[in-house]
CSV table of C-alpha atoms and ligand atoms in Angstrom, one decimal:
chain,number,residue,atom,x,y,z
A,1,MET,CA,-28.8,103.6,-41.8
A,2,LEU,CA,-31.8,102.4,-39.9
A,3,ALA,CA,-31.6,102.4,-36.2
A,4,MET,CA,-33.8,102.2,-33.1
A,5,ASN,CA,-34.2,105.6,-31.5
A,6,TYR,CA,-35.3,106.2,-27.9
A,7,ARG,CA,-37.6,109.1,-27.6
A,8,GLY,CA,-38.6,108.8,-23.9
A,9,PRO,CA,-40.3,106.3,-21.6
A,10,ARG,CA,-42.2,103.7,-23.6
A,11,ARG,CA,-41.5,105.6,-26.8
A,12,VAL,CA,-39.1,104.1,-29.3
A,13,ARG,CA,-39.1,104.3,-33.1
A,14,ILE,CA,-37.1,103.4,-36.1
A,15,ASP,CA,-35.1,106.3,-37.6
A,16,ARG,CA,-32.4,107.0,-40.1
A,17,LYS,CA,-29.1,107.8,-38.4
A,18,PRO,CA,-25.6,108.5,-39.7
A,19,PHE,CA,-23.4,105.4,-40.3
A,20,PRO,CA,-21.1,104.8,-37.4
A,21,GLU,CA,-17.4,105.6,-37.9
A,22,ILE,CA,-14.2,104.2,-36.7
A,23,LYS,CA,-13.1,106.6,-33.9
A,24,HIS,CA,-10.1,104.7,-32.5
A,25,PRO,CA,-7.6,102.4,-34.2
A,26,GLU,CA,-9.0,99.4,-32.2
A,27,ASP,CA,-12.6,100.0,-33.4
A,28,ALA,CA,-14.5,97.8,-35.8
A,29,ILE,CA,-17.8,98.5,-37.6
A,30,VAL,CA,-20.2,95.5,-37.6
A,31,ARG,CA,-23.1,95.0,-40.0
A,32,VAL,CA,-25.7,93.6,-37.7
A,33,THR,CA,-27.6,90.5,-38.9
A,34,ARG,CA,-29.6,89.8,-35.8
A,35,SER,CA,-30.2,91.7,-32.5
A,36,CYS,CA,-32.4,90.8,-29.6
A,37,ILE,CA,-34.4,92.8,-27.2
A,38,CYS,CA,-33.5,91.9,-23.6
A,39,GLY,CA,-35.3,92.3,-20.2
A,40,SER,CA,-32.5,94.8,-19.4
A,41,ASP,CA,-33.7,97.0,-22.4
A,42,LEU,CA,-37.1,97.1,-20.6
A,43,HIS,CA,-35.6,99.0,-17.7
A,44,LEU,CA,-34.4,101.6,-20.2
A,45,TYR,CA,-37.6,101.5,-22.2
A,46,ASN,CA,-39.7,102.1,-19.0
A,47,GLY,CA,-37.5,105.1,-18.0
A,48,ASN,CA,-36.0,103.4,-14.9
A,49,VAL,CA,-32.3,103.8,-15.8
A,50,PRO,CA,-30.7,107.1,-15.0
A,51,ASP,CA,-29.2,109.2,-17.8
A,52,THR,CA,-30.9,107.3,-20.7
A,53,ARG,CA,-30.8,110.0,-23.3
A,54,VAL,CA,-33.3,110.7,-26.0
A,55,GLY,CA,-31.7,109.7,-29.3
A,56,MET,CA,-29.9,106.7,-28.1
A,57,THR,CA,-29.9,103.4,-29.9
A,58,PHE,CA,-30.4,100.4,-27.6
A,59,GLY,CA,-29.3,96.8,-28.2
A,60,HIS,CA,-26.5,94.9,-26.5
A,61,GLU,CA,-27.2,91.4,-27.9
A,62,PHE,CA,-26.2,91.2,-31.5
A,63,VAL,CA,-24.3,89.2,-34.1
A,64,GLY,CA,-23.1,90.4,-37.5
A,65,VAL,CA,-20.4,90.7,-40.1
A,66,ILE,CA,-17.2,92.8,-39.7
A,67,GLU,CA,-17.6,95.6,-42.2
A,68,GLU,CA,-14.6,97.7,-41.4
A,69,ILE,CA,-11.7,97.6,-39.0
A,70,GLY,CA,-9.3,100.2,-37.5
A,71,PRO,CA,-5.5,99.9,-38.2
A,72,ASP,CA,-4.8,98.2,-34.8
A,73,VAL,CA,-7.4,95.4,-35.0
A,74,HIS,CA,-5.8,92.1,-35.5
A,75,ASN,CA,-8.0,89.4,-34.0
A,76,VAL,CA,-10.8,89.8,-36.5
A,77,LYS,CA,-10.9,90.7,-40.2
A,78,VAL,CA,-13.4,92.2,-42.6
A,79,GLY,CA,-15.9,89.6,-43.6
A,80,ASP,CA,-15.7,87.6,-40.3
A,81,THR,CA,-19.1,86.6,-38.9
A,82,VAL,CA,-18.9,87.5,-35.2
A,83,LEU,CA,-20.9,87.5,-32.0
A,84,VAL,CA,-20.3,90.5,-29.8
A,85,PRO,CA,-20.5,90.2,-25.9
A,86,PHE,CA,-22.7,92.8,-24.4
A,87,ASN,CA,-19.8,94.0,-22.1
A,88,ILE,CA,-17.4,96.5,-23.7
A,89,ALA,CA,-14.1,95.5,-22.2
A,90,CYS,CA,-10.5,96.7,-22.8
A,91,GLY,CA,-9.0,93.3,-22.1
A,92,LYS,CA,-6.0,94.9,-20.4
A,93,CYS,CA,-7.0,96.6,-17.1
A,94,ALA,CA,-6.8,94.9,-13.7
A,95,PHE,CA,-10.4,93.8,-13.7
A,96,CYS,CA,-10.4,92.4,-17.3
A,97,LYS,CA,-7.2,90.5,-16.4
A,98,GLN,CA,-9.2,88.8,-13.6
A,99,GLY,CA,-11.9,87.8,-16.1
A,100,LEU,CA,-14.3,90.5,-14.8
A,101,TYR,CA,-15.1,91.7,-18.3
A,102,GLY,CA,-18.3,93.3,-17.0
A,103,ASN,CA,-16.4,95.5,-14.7
A,104,CYS,CA,-13.8,96.9,-17.1
A,105,HIS,CA,-12.1,99.9,-15.6
A,106,GLU,CA,-11.4,101.6,-19.0
A,107,SER,CA,-14.5,101.3,-21.1
A,108,ASN,CA,-16.7,103.4,-18.8
A,109,THR,CA,-14.4,105.9,-17.1
A,110,GLN,CA,-17.3,108.0,-15.7
A,111,ALA,CA,-18.3,105.1,-13.4
A,112,THR,CA,-16.5,103.0,-10.9
A,113,ALA,CA,-19.0,100.1,-10.7
A,114,VAL,CA,-20.0,98.8,-14.2
A,115,GLY,CA,-18.0,98.8,-17.3
A,116,GLY,CA,-19.2,99.9,-20.7
A,117,ILE,CA,-22.3,98.2,-22.2
A,118,PHE,CA,-23.7,98.6,-25.7
A,119,GLY,CA,-26.8,100.7,-25.9
A,120,TYR,CA,-27.3,101.0,-22.1
A,121,SER,CA,-27.6,104.7,-21.2
A,122,HIS,CA,-24.7,107.0,-20.3
A,123,THR,CA,-24.3,105.3,-16.9
A,124,ALA,CA,-22.9,102.4,-18.9
A,125,GLY,CA,-20.7,104.6,-21.2
A,126,GLY,CA,-23.2,106.0,-23.6
A,127,TYR,CA,-22.3,103.7,-26.5
A,128,ASP,CA,-24.9,103.2,-29.2
A,129,GLY,CA,-26.2,99.6,-29.5
A,130,GLY,CA,-26.9,97.0,-32.1
A,131,GLN,CA,-30.7,97.4,-32.7
A,132,ALA,CA,-29.5,99.0,-35.9
A,133,GLU,CA,-28.1,98.1,-39.3
A,134,TYR,CA,-24.5,98.9,-38.2
A,135,VAL,CA,-22.8,99.4,-34.9
A,136,ARG,CA,-19.4,100.7,-33.8
A,137,VAL,CA,-17.6,98.1,-31.7
A,138,PRO,CA,-14.7,99.5,-29.5
A,139,TYR,CA,-11.8,97.3,-28.3
A,140,ALA,CA,-12.5,95.0,-31.3
A,141,ASN,CA,-9.5,92.7,-30.4
A,142,VAL,CA,-11.3,91.7,-27.2
A,143,GLY,CA,-15.0,91.3,-27.6
A,144,PRO,CA,-16.0,90.1,-31.1
A,145,THR,CA,-15.7,86.4,-31.4
A,146,VAL,CA,-15.8,84.5,-34.7
A,147,ILE,CA,-18.9,82.3,-34.7
A,148,PRO,CA,-17.9,78.6,-35.2
A,149,PRO,CA,-18.9,77.6,-38.7
A,150,ASP,CA,-21.3,74.9,-37.5
A,151,MET,CA,-23.2,77.2,-35.1
A,152,ASP,CA,-26.6,78.5,-35.8
A,153,PRO,CA,-26.6,82.3,-35.7
A,154,ASP,CA,-29.7,82.1,-33.4
A,155,ASP,CA,-27.6,80.2,-30.9
A,156,ALA,CA,-24.8,82.7,-31.3
A,157,VAL,CA,-26.9,85.7,-30.6
A,158,LEU,CA,-28.0,84.2,-27.3
A,159,LEU,CA,-24.3,83.7,-26.4
A,160,THR,CA,-23.9,87.5,-26.3
A,161,ASP,CA,-25.9,87.7,-23.0
A,162,VAL,CA,-28.8,85.5,-22.1
A,163,LEU,CA,-27.1,82.1,-21.9
A,164,PRO,CA,-24.0,83.3,-20.2
A,165,THR,CA,-26.1,85.3,-17.7
A,166,GLY,CA,-28.3,82.3,-16.8
A,167,TYR,CA,-25.1,80.2,-16.5
A,168,GLN,CA,-23.3,82.7,-14.4
A,169,ALA,CA,-26.4,83.0,-12.2
A,170,ALA,CA,-26.1,79.3,-11.5
A,171,GLU,CA,-22.4,79.4,-11.2
A,172,MET,CA,-22.5,82.3,-8.6
A,173,GLY,CA,-25.0,80.2,-6.7
A,174,GLY,CA,-22.2,77.8,-5.8
A,175,ILE,CA,-24.6,74.9,-6.4
A,176,GLN,CA,-23.6,71.6,-4.8
A,177,PRO,CA,-24.8,68.2,-6.0
A,178,GLY,CA,-28.4,67.6,-4.9
A,179,ASP,CA,-29.1,71.3,-4.0
A,180,THR,CA,-32.5,72.8,-4.2
A,181,VAL,CA,-32.3,75.9,-6.4
A,182,VAL,CA,-35.2,78.4,-6.4
A,183,ILE,CA,-35.2,80.9,-9.3
A,184,PHE,CA,-37.3,84.0,-9.4
A,185,GLY,CA,-38.3,85.0,-12.9
A,186,ALA,CA,-39.1,82.9,-15.9
A,187,GLY,CA,-37.9,85.4,-18.5
A,188,PRO,CA,-35.1,84.4,-20.9
A,189,VAL,CA,-32.5,84.8,-18.1
A,190,GLY,CA,-34.5,82.8,-15.5
A,191,ILE,CA,-35.1,80.1,-18.1
A,192,MET,CA,-31.4,79.7,-18.9
A,193,ALA,CA,-30.6,79.8,-15.2
A,194,ALA,CA,-33.0,76.9,-14.6
A,195,LYS,CA,-31.5,74.9,-17.4
A,196,CYS,CA,-27.9,75.6,-16.3
A,197,ALA,CA,-28.7,74.8,-12.6
A,198,TRP,CA,-28.9,71.1,-13.6
A,199,LEU,CA,-25.4,71.4,-15.3
A,200,PHE,CA,-24.0,72.3,-11.9
A,201,GLY,CA,-25.6,69.3,-10.2
A,202,ALA,CA,-28.8,70.7,-8.8
A,203,GLY,CA,-31.2,68.0,-7.3
A,204,ARG,CA,-34.3,70.1,-7.6
A,205,VAL,CA,-35.0,73.3,-9.6
A,206,ILE,CA,-38.1,75.5,-8.8
A,207,VAL,CA,-39.1,78.6,-10.7
A,208,PHE,CA,-41.5,81.4,-9.7
A,209,ASP,CA,-43.2,83.9,-12.1
A,210,HIS,CA,-46.8,85.1,-12.6
A,211,VAL,CA,-46.9,84.8,-16.4
A,212,GLU,CA,-48.5,81.4,-17.1
A,213,TYR,CA,-47.1,80.9,-20.6
A,214,ARG,CA,-43.6,81.5,-19.3
A,215,LEU,CA,-44.0,79.1,-16.5
A,216,GLU,CA,-45.3,76.5,-18.9
A,217,PHE,CA,-42.3,77.1,-21.2
A,218,VAL,CA,-39.7,76.8,-18.5
A,219,ARG,CA,-41.3,73.7,-17.1
A,220,ASN,CA,-40.9,72.0,-20.5
A,221,TYR,CA,-37.6,73.5,-21.5
A,222,ALA,CA,-35.8,73.0,-18.2
A,223,GLN,CA,-37.8,70.1,-16.7
A,224,CYS,CA,-38.3,72.0,-13.4
A,225,GLU,CA,-41.1,72.7,-10.9
A,226,VAL,CA,-43.0,75.9,-11.5
A,227,TYR,CA,-45.3,78.1,-9.4
A,228,ASN,CA,-47.3,81.2,-10.1
A,229,PHE,CA,-46.6,83.5,-7.2
A,230,ARG,CA,-50.0,85.0,-7.5
A,231,GLU,CA,-51.6,81.7,-6.5
A,232,VAL,CA,-49.5,81.3,-3.4
A,233,ASP,CA,-50.3,83.0,-0.1
A,234,ASP,CA,-46.9,83.8,1.0
A,235,VAL,CA,-44.0,82.9,-1.3
A,236,VAL,CA,-41.4,82.6,1.5
A,237,VAL,CA,-43.6,80.3,3.6
A,238,PHE,CA,-44.4,78.3,0.5
A,239,VAL,CA,-40.7,77.7,-0.3
A,240,LYS,CA,-40.1,76.7,3.3
A,241,LYS,CA,-42.9,74.2,3.1
A,242,LEU,CA,-41.4,72.8,-0.1
A,243,THR,CA,-38.0,72.4,1.6
A,244,ASP,CA,-38.7,70.7,5.0
A,245,TRP,CA,-38.9,74.2,6.6
A,246,LEU,CA,-35.2,74.8,6.0
A,247,GLY,CA,-35.3,77.0,3.0
A,248,ALA,CA,-33.7,76.6,-0.5
A,249,ASP,CA,-30.0,76.0,-0.7
A,250,VAL,CA,-29.6,78.6,-3.4
A,251,CYS,CA,-31.9,81.4,-4.5
A,252,ILE,CA,-31.4,83.2,-7.8
A,253,ASP,CA,-33.0,86.7,-8.5
A,254,ALA,CA,-33.5,86.8,-12.3
A,255,VAL,CA,-36.1,89.6,-12.1
A,256,GLY,CA,-34.4,92.8,-11.0
A,257,ALA,CA,-35.7,96.3,-10.5
A,258,GLU,CA,-39.2,95.9,-12.0
A,259,ALA,CA,-40.5,93.0,-9.9
A,260,ALA,CA,-44.2,92.7,-9.4
A,261,GLY,CA,-45.8,91.1,-6.4
A,262,ASN,CA,-45.6,93.7,-3.6
A,263,ALA,CA,-47.7,96.9,-3.7
A,264,MET,CA,-45.3,98.9,-1.5
A,265,GLN,CA,-42.3,97.9,-3.5
A,266,THR,CA,-44.2,98.7,-6.8
A,267,ILE,CA,-45.2,102.1,-5.6
A,268,THR,CA,-41.9,103.2,-4.1
A,269,GLY,CA,-39.6,101.4,-6.6
A,270,ARG,CA,-41.5,101.6,-9.9
A,271,LYS,CA,-44.1,104.3,-9.8
A,272,THR,CA,-42.5,107.1,-7.7
A,273,LEU,CA,-38.9,106.0,-8.0
A,274,LEU,CA,-38.3,106.7,-4.2
A,275,GLN,CA,-35.9,103.7,-4.3
A,276,ALA,CA,-34.0,102.4,-7.3
A,277,GLY,CA,-36.5,99.8,-8.4
A,278,SER,CA,-38.8,97.3,-6.7
A,279,ALA,CA,-36.8,94.7,-4.9
A,280,THR,CA,-39.6,92.1,-4.3
A,281,ALA,CA,-37.8,89.2,-5.9
A,282,LEU,CA,-34.7,90.0,-3.9
A,283,HIS,CA,-36.7,90.0,-0.7
A,284,TRP,CA,-38.2,86.7,-1.5
A,285,ALA,CA,-34.7,85.3,-2.4
A,286,VAL,CA,-33.1,86.5,0.9
A,287,ASN,CA,-36.0,85.4,3.0
A,288,SER,CA,-36.6,81.9,1.4
A,289,VAL,CA,-33.0,80.8,1.2
A,290,LYS,CA,-31.8,78.6,4.1
A,291,LYS,CA,-29.5,79.8,6.8
A,292,GLY,CA,-25.9,79.9,5.4
A,293,GLY,CA,-27.3,79.7,1.9
A,294,ILE,CA,-26.3,81.6,-1.2
A,295,VAL,CA,-28.3,84.3,-3.0
A,296,SER,CA,-27.2,84.9,-6.6
A,297,ILE,CA,-28.4,88.1,-8.2
A,298,VAL,CA,-28.4,88.8,-11.9
A,299,GLY,CA,-31.5,90.9,-12.0
A,300,VAL,CA,-30.5,94.5,-12.7
A,301,TYR,CA,-31.0,97.2,-10.1
A,302,GLY,CA,-30.4,100.9,-10.2
A,303,PRO,CA,-27.2,102.3,-8.7
A,304,THR,CA,-28.6,103.7,-5.4
A,305,ASP,CA,-30.0,102.1,-2.3
A,306,ASN,CA,-32.9,99.7,-2.3
A,307,LEU,CA,-35.0,98.7,0.6
A,308,VAL,CA,-33.4,95.2,0.8
A,309,PRO,CA,-33.6,93.2,4.0
A,310,ILE,CA,-29.9,93.5,4.9
A,311,GLY,CA,-30.6,92.6,8.5
A,312,ASN,CA,-31.8,89.2,7.4
A,313,VAL,CA,-28.7,88.8,5.3
A,314,VAL,CA,-26.5,89.3,8.4
A,315,ASN,CA,-28.6,87.2,10.8
A,316,LYS,CA,-28.9,84.3,8.4
A,317,GLY,CA,-25.2,84.3,7.5
A,318,LEU,CA,-25.9,84.6,3.8
A,319,THR,CA,-23.5,84.9,1.0
A,320,ILE,CA,-24.7,87.2,-1.7
A,321,ARG,CA,-23.1,87.1,-5.1
A,322,ALA,CA,-24.0,89.3,-8.0
A,323,ASN,CA,-22.6,90.9,-11.1
A,324,GLN,CA,-23.0,91.8,-14.7
A,325,THR,CA,-22.1,88.7,-16.6
A,326,SER,CA,-18.6,88.2,-17.8
A,327,VAL,CA,-19.6,87.0,-21.2
A,328,LYS,CA,-16.1,86.5,-22.7
A,329,ARG,CA,-14.9,84.4,-19.8
A,330,LEU,CA,-17.8,81.9,-20.3
A,331,LEU,CA,-17.8,81.7,-24.1
A,332,PRO,CA,-15.5,78.7,-24.5
A,333,ARG,CA,-17.4,76.4,-22.2
A,334,LEU,CA,-20.8,77.5,-23.4
A,335,ILE,CA,-19.8,77.0,-27.0
A,336,ASP,CA,-18.9,73.5,-26.0
A,337,HIS,CA,-22.2,72.9,-24.2
A,338,ILE,CA,-24.1,74.0,-27.4
A,339,GLN,CA,-21.9,71.9,-29.7
A,340,GLN,CA,-22.3,68.8,-27.5
A,341,GLY,CA,-26.1,69.3,-27.5
A,342,ARG,CA,-26.4,69.8,-23.8
A,343,ILE,CA,-28.2,73.1,-24.3
A,344,ASN,CA,-30.2,74.5,-27.1
A,345,PRO,CA,-30.6,78.3,-26.6
A,346,LYS,CA,-32.3,79.1,-29.8
A,347,ALA,CA,-35.4,77.3,-28.6
A,348,ILE,CA,-36.4,80.3,-26.6
A,349,ILE,CA,-36.7,82.6,-29.7
A,350,THR,CA,-40.4,83.1,-30.2
A,351,HIS,CA,-40.4,86.1,-32.5
A,352,ARG,CA,-38.5,87.3,-35.6
A,353,ILE,CA,-39.4,90.9,-36.3
A,354,PRO,CA,-38.1,93.2,-39.0
A,355,LEU,CA,-35.9,95.9,-37.5
A,356,GLU,CA,-38.3,98.5,-39.0
A,357,GLU,CA,-41.0,97.3,-36.6
A,358,VAL,CA,-38.9,97.8,-33.5
A,359,ALA,CA,-41.6,99.9,-31.8
A,360,GLU,CA,-44.1,97.0,-32.1
A,361,ALA,CA,-41.4,94.5,-31.0
A,362,TYR,CA,-40.8,96.4,-27.8
A,363,HIS,CA,-44.5,96.6,-27.2
A,364,ILE,CA,-45.0,92.8,-27.6
A,365,PHE,CA,-42.0,91.9,-25.4
A,366,SER,CA,-42.8,94.4,-22.7
A,367,ALA,CA,-46.5,93.7,-22.5
A,368,LYS,CA,-45.8,89.9,-22.8
A,369,LEU,CA,-48.2,89.5,-25.7
A,370,ASP,CA,-48.4,86.6,-28.1
A,371,ASN,CA,-46.6,84.2,-25.7
A,372,CYS,CA,-43.4,86.2,-26.3
A,373,ILE,CA,-40.2,84.8,-24.7
A,374,LYS,CA,-37.4,86.3,-26.8
A,375,PRO,CA,-37.8,88.5,-29.8
A,376,VAL,CA,-35.1,88.9,-32.5
A,377,LEU,CA,-34.9,91.9,-34.8
A,378,ILE,CA,-33.7,91.3,-38.3
A,379,PRO,CA,-32.4,94.2,-40.4
A,380,PRO,CA,-33.3,94.4,-44.1
A,381,SER,CA,-29.9,93.2,-45.4
A,382,ALA,CA,-30.2,90.0,-43.4
A,383,ARG,CA,-33.6,89.1,-44.8
A,384,SER,CA,-33.8,87.4,-48.1
B,1,LIG,N1,-26.5,90.6,-14.7
B,1,LIG,C1,-26.5,90.6,-16.0
B,1,LIG,O1,-25.4,90.5,-16.7
B,1,LIG,C2,-27.8,90.6,-16.8
B,1,LIG,C3,-27.8,90.2,-18.1
B,1,LIG,C4,-29.1,90.1,-18.8
B,1,LIG,C5,-30.2,90.5,-18.1
B,1,LIG,N2,-30.1,90.8,-16.8
B,1,LIG,C6,-31.3,91.1,-16.0
B,1,LIG,O2,-32.0,89.9,-15.6
B,1,LIG,C7,-33.4,90.2,-15.4
B,1,LIG,C8,-34.2,89.2,-16.2
B,1,LIG,O3,-34.0,89.4,-17.6
B,1,LIG,P1,-35.0,88.8,-18.7
B,1,LIG,O4,-34.5,89.2,-20.0
B,1,LIG,O5,-35.3,87.4,-18.3
B,1,LIG,O6,-36.2,89.8,-18.4
B,1,LIG,P2,-37.8,89.6,-18.5
B,1,LIG,O7,-38.4,91.0,-18.2
B,1,LIG,O8,-38.2,89.1,-19.8
B,1,LIG,O9,-38.2,88.6,-17.4
B,1,LIG,C9,-38.5,88.9,-16.0
B,1,LIG,C10,-39.5,87.9,-15.5
B,1,LIG,O10,-39.7,88.2,-14.1
B,1,LIG,C11,-41.1,88.0,-13.8
B,1,LIG,N3,-41.4,88.6,-12.5
B,1,LIG,C12,-41.8,89.8,-12.2
B,1,LIG,N4,-41.8,90.0,-10.8
B,1,LIG,C13,-41.5,88.8,-10.3
B,1,LIG,C14,-41.4,88.3,-9.0
B,1,LIG,N5,-41.6,89.1,-7.9
B,1,LIG,N6,-41.0,87.0,-8.8
B,1,LIG,C15,-40.7,86.2,-9.8
B,1,LIG,N7,-40.8,86.6,-11.1
B,1,LIG,C16,-41.2,87.9,-11.4
B,1,LIG,C17,-41.8,88.7,-15.0
B,1,LIG,O11,-43.1,88.3,-15.1
B,1,LIG,C18,-40.9,88.2,-16.2
B,1,LIG,O12,-41.4,87.0,-16.8
B,1,LIG,C19,-33.6,91.7,-15.8
B,1,LIG,O13,-33.5,92.5,-14.6
B,1,LIG,C20,-32.4,92.0,-16.6
B,1,LIG,O14,-32.0,93.3,-16.6
B,1,LIG,C21,-28.9,90.9,-16.1
B,2,LIG,ZN1,-29.4,91.4,-22.4
B,3,LIG,ZN1,-10.7,96.4,-18.9
């Protein structure tokens, strides 16, 4: 079958790989009909995630058709059209039982922090992902969710990560009615966080980025204020000025380890890897939220220490909330938001690219060419 193949930093290509096989009675094989490239894939692509092995297939955002099931799979059947959450979760451990599907204790037994994730290095379990024609889906009674018949598959594929992540970013912010919410990052996740902040009752939503077309997009899509951080002297002071010198009620980091905007962070965090990524957006979030405020982090960081201003967290009495998104927990209410027309995720899809052109797709998304917000890869069998 055709599958994306990681060859090393900034080198990916399409290759032929063996068909995946059922390895456990609760596995399913899914024929992929759409898969996205995510900002999280860029951390892998750029070589910033430890133990990303040559030969791996990325892709944790995909939908498709159940092709084959193991003997103990009862919740889906062959022929079902499903969306598959990016978290691989057993559904039975102490953490899954709490709804913390991103922190499953069974699907990634080599690690104690994160659970398994499709196509996300061996630090997240070493599972091949869905930027391929077929993918093995473990614990198939738990993750795969039949797509409602009236739902557009483009909306469904954004329910596997991006919409739930933007929503959870807003939810973790504990937004109170009328709050001022500042979001760093106008990628797909930041865009969804801005949209969802209103659903929680925000009174004002402000987004920072330095890519103009993305700022323009989020301004229209989420009706928010936008600022280019390159055009602002000092982001923190600027936020204070916008908020009567108090600071934002809630700050959301939707950027993660590859933030731009601070030369020292870029050199130590991205170029020399002396710390686990550049924490510029996180600094800005901690320093521009008000005293007693909440910082919500969905941007992904490496597993070891970052130079974060922890002293300011203590002195300001901040609450920091962060996690990988628990997709399955959020699906019922997000399906309802889509069906009621309160949110239209598919509007962020800007590019549909044949799976065979995966290398070009990574290049476009990573270099932010051609006004790209969200690219979707379409395998040959899904094109007609
Ligand atoms: N927690 C989760 O479950 C989860 C799920 C999906 C994605 N993520 C993470 O969320 C982050 C965003 O994902 P995405 O798909 O939107 O990625 P993306 O790379 O498309 O977008 C990131 C945006 O941040 C902007 N940016 C860079 N430095 C900045 C700064 N200092 N301040 C403000 N903006 C800055 C970039 O220009 C870009 O537009 C990534 O770190 C990704 O790994 C987390
Ligand atoms: Zn993703
Ligand atoms: Zn579990």
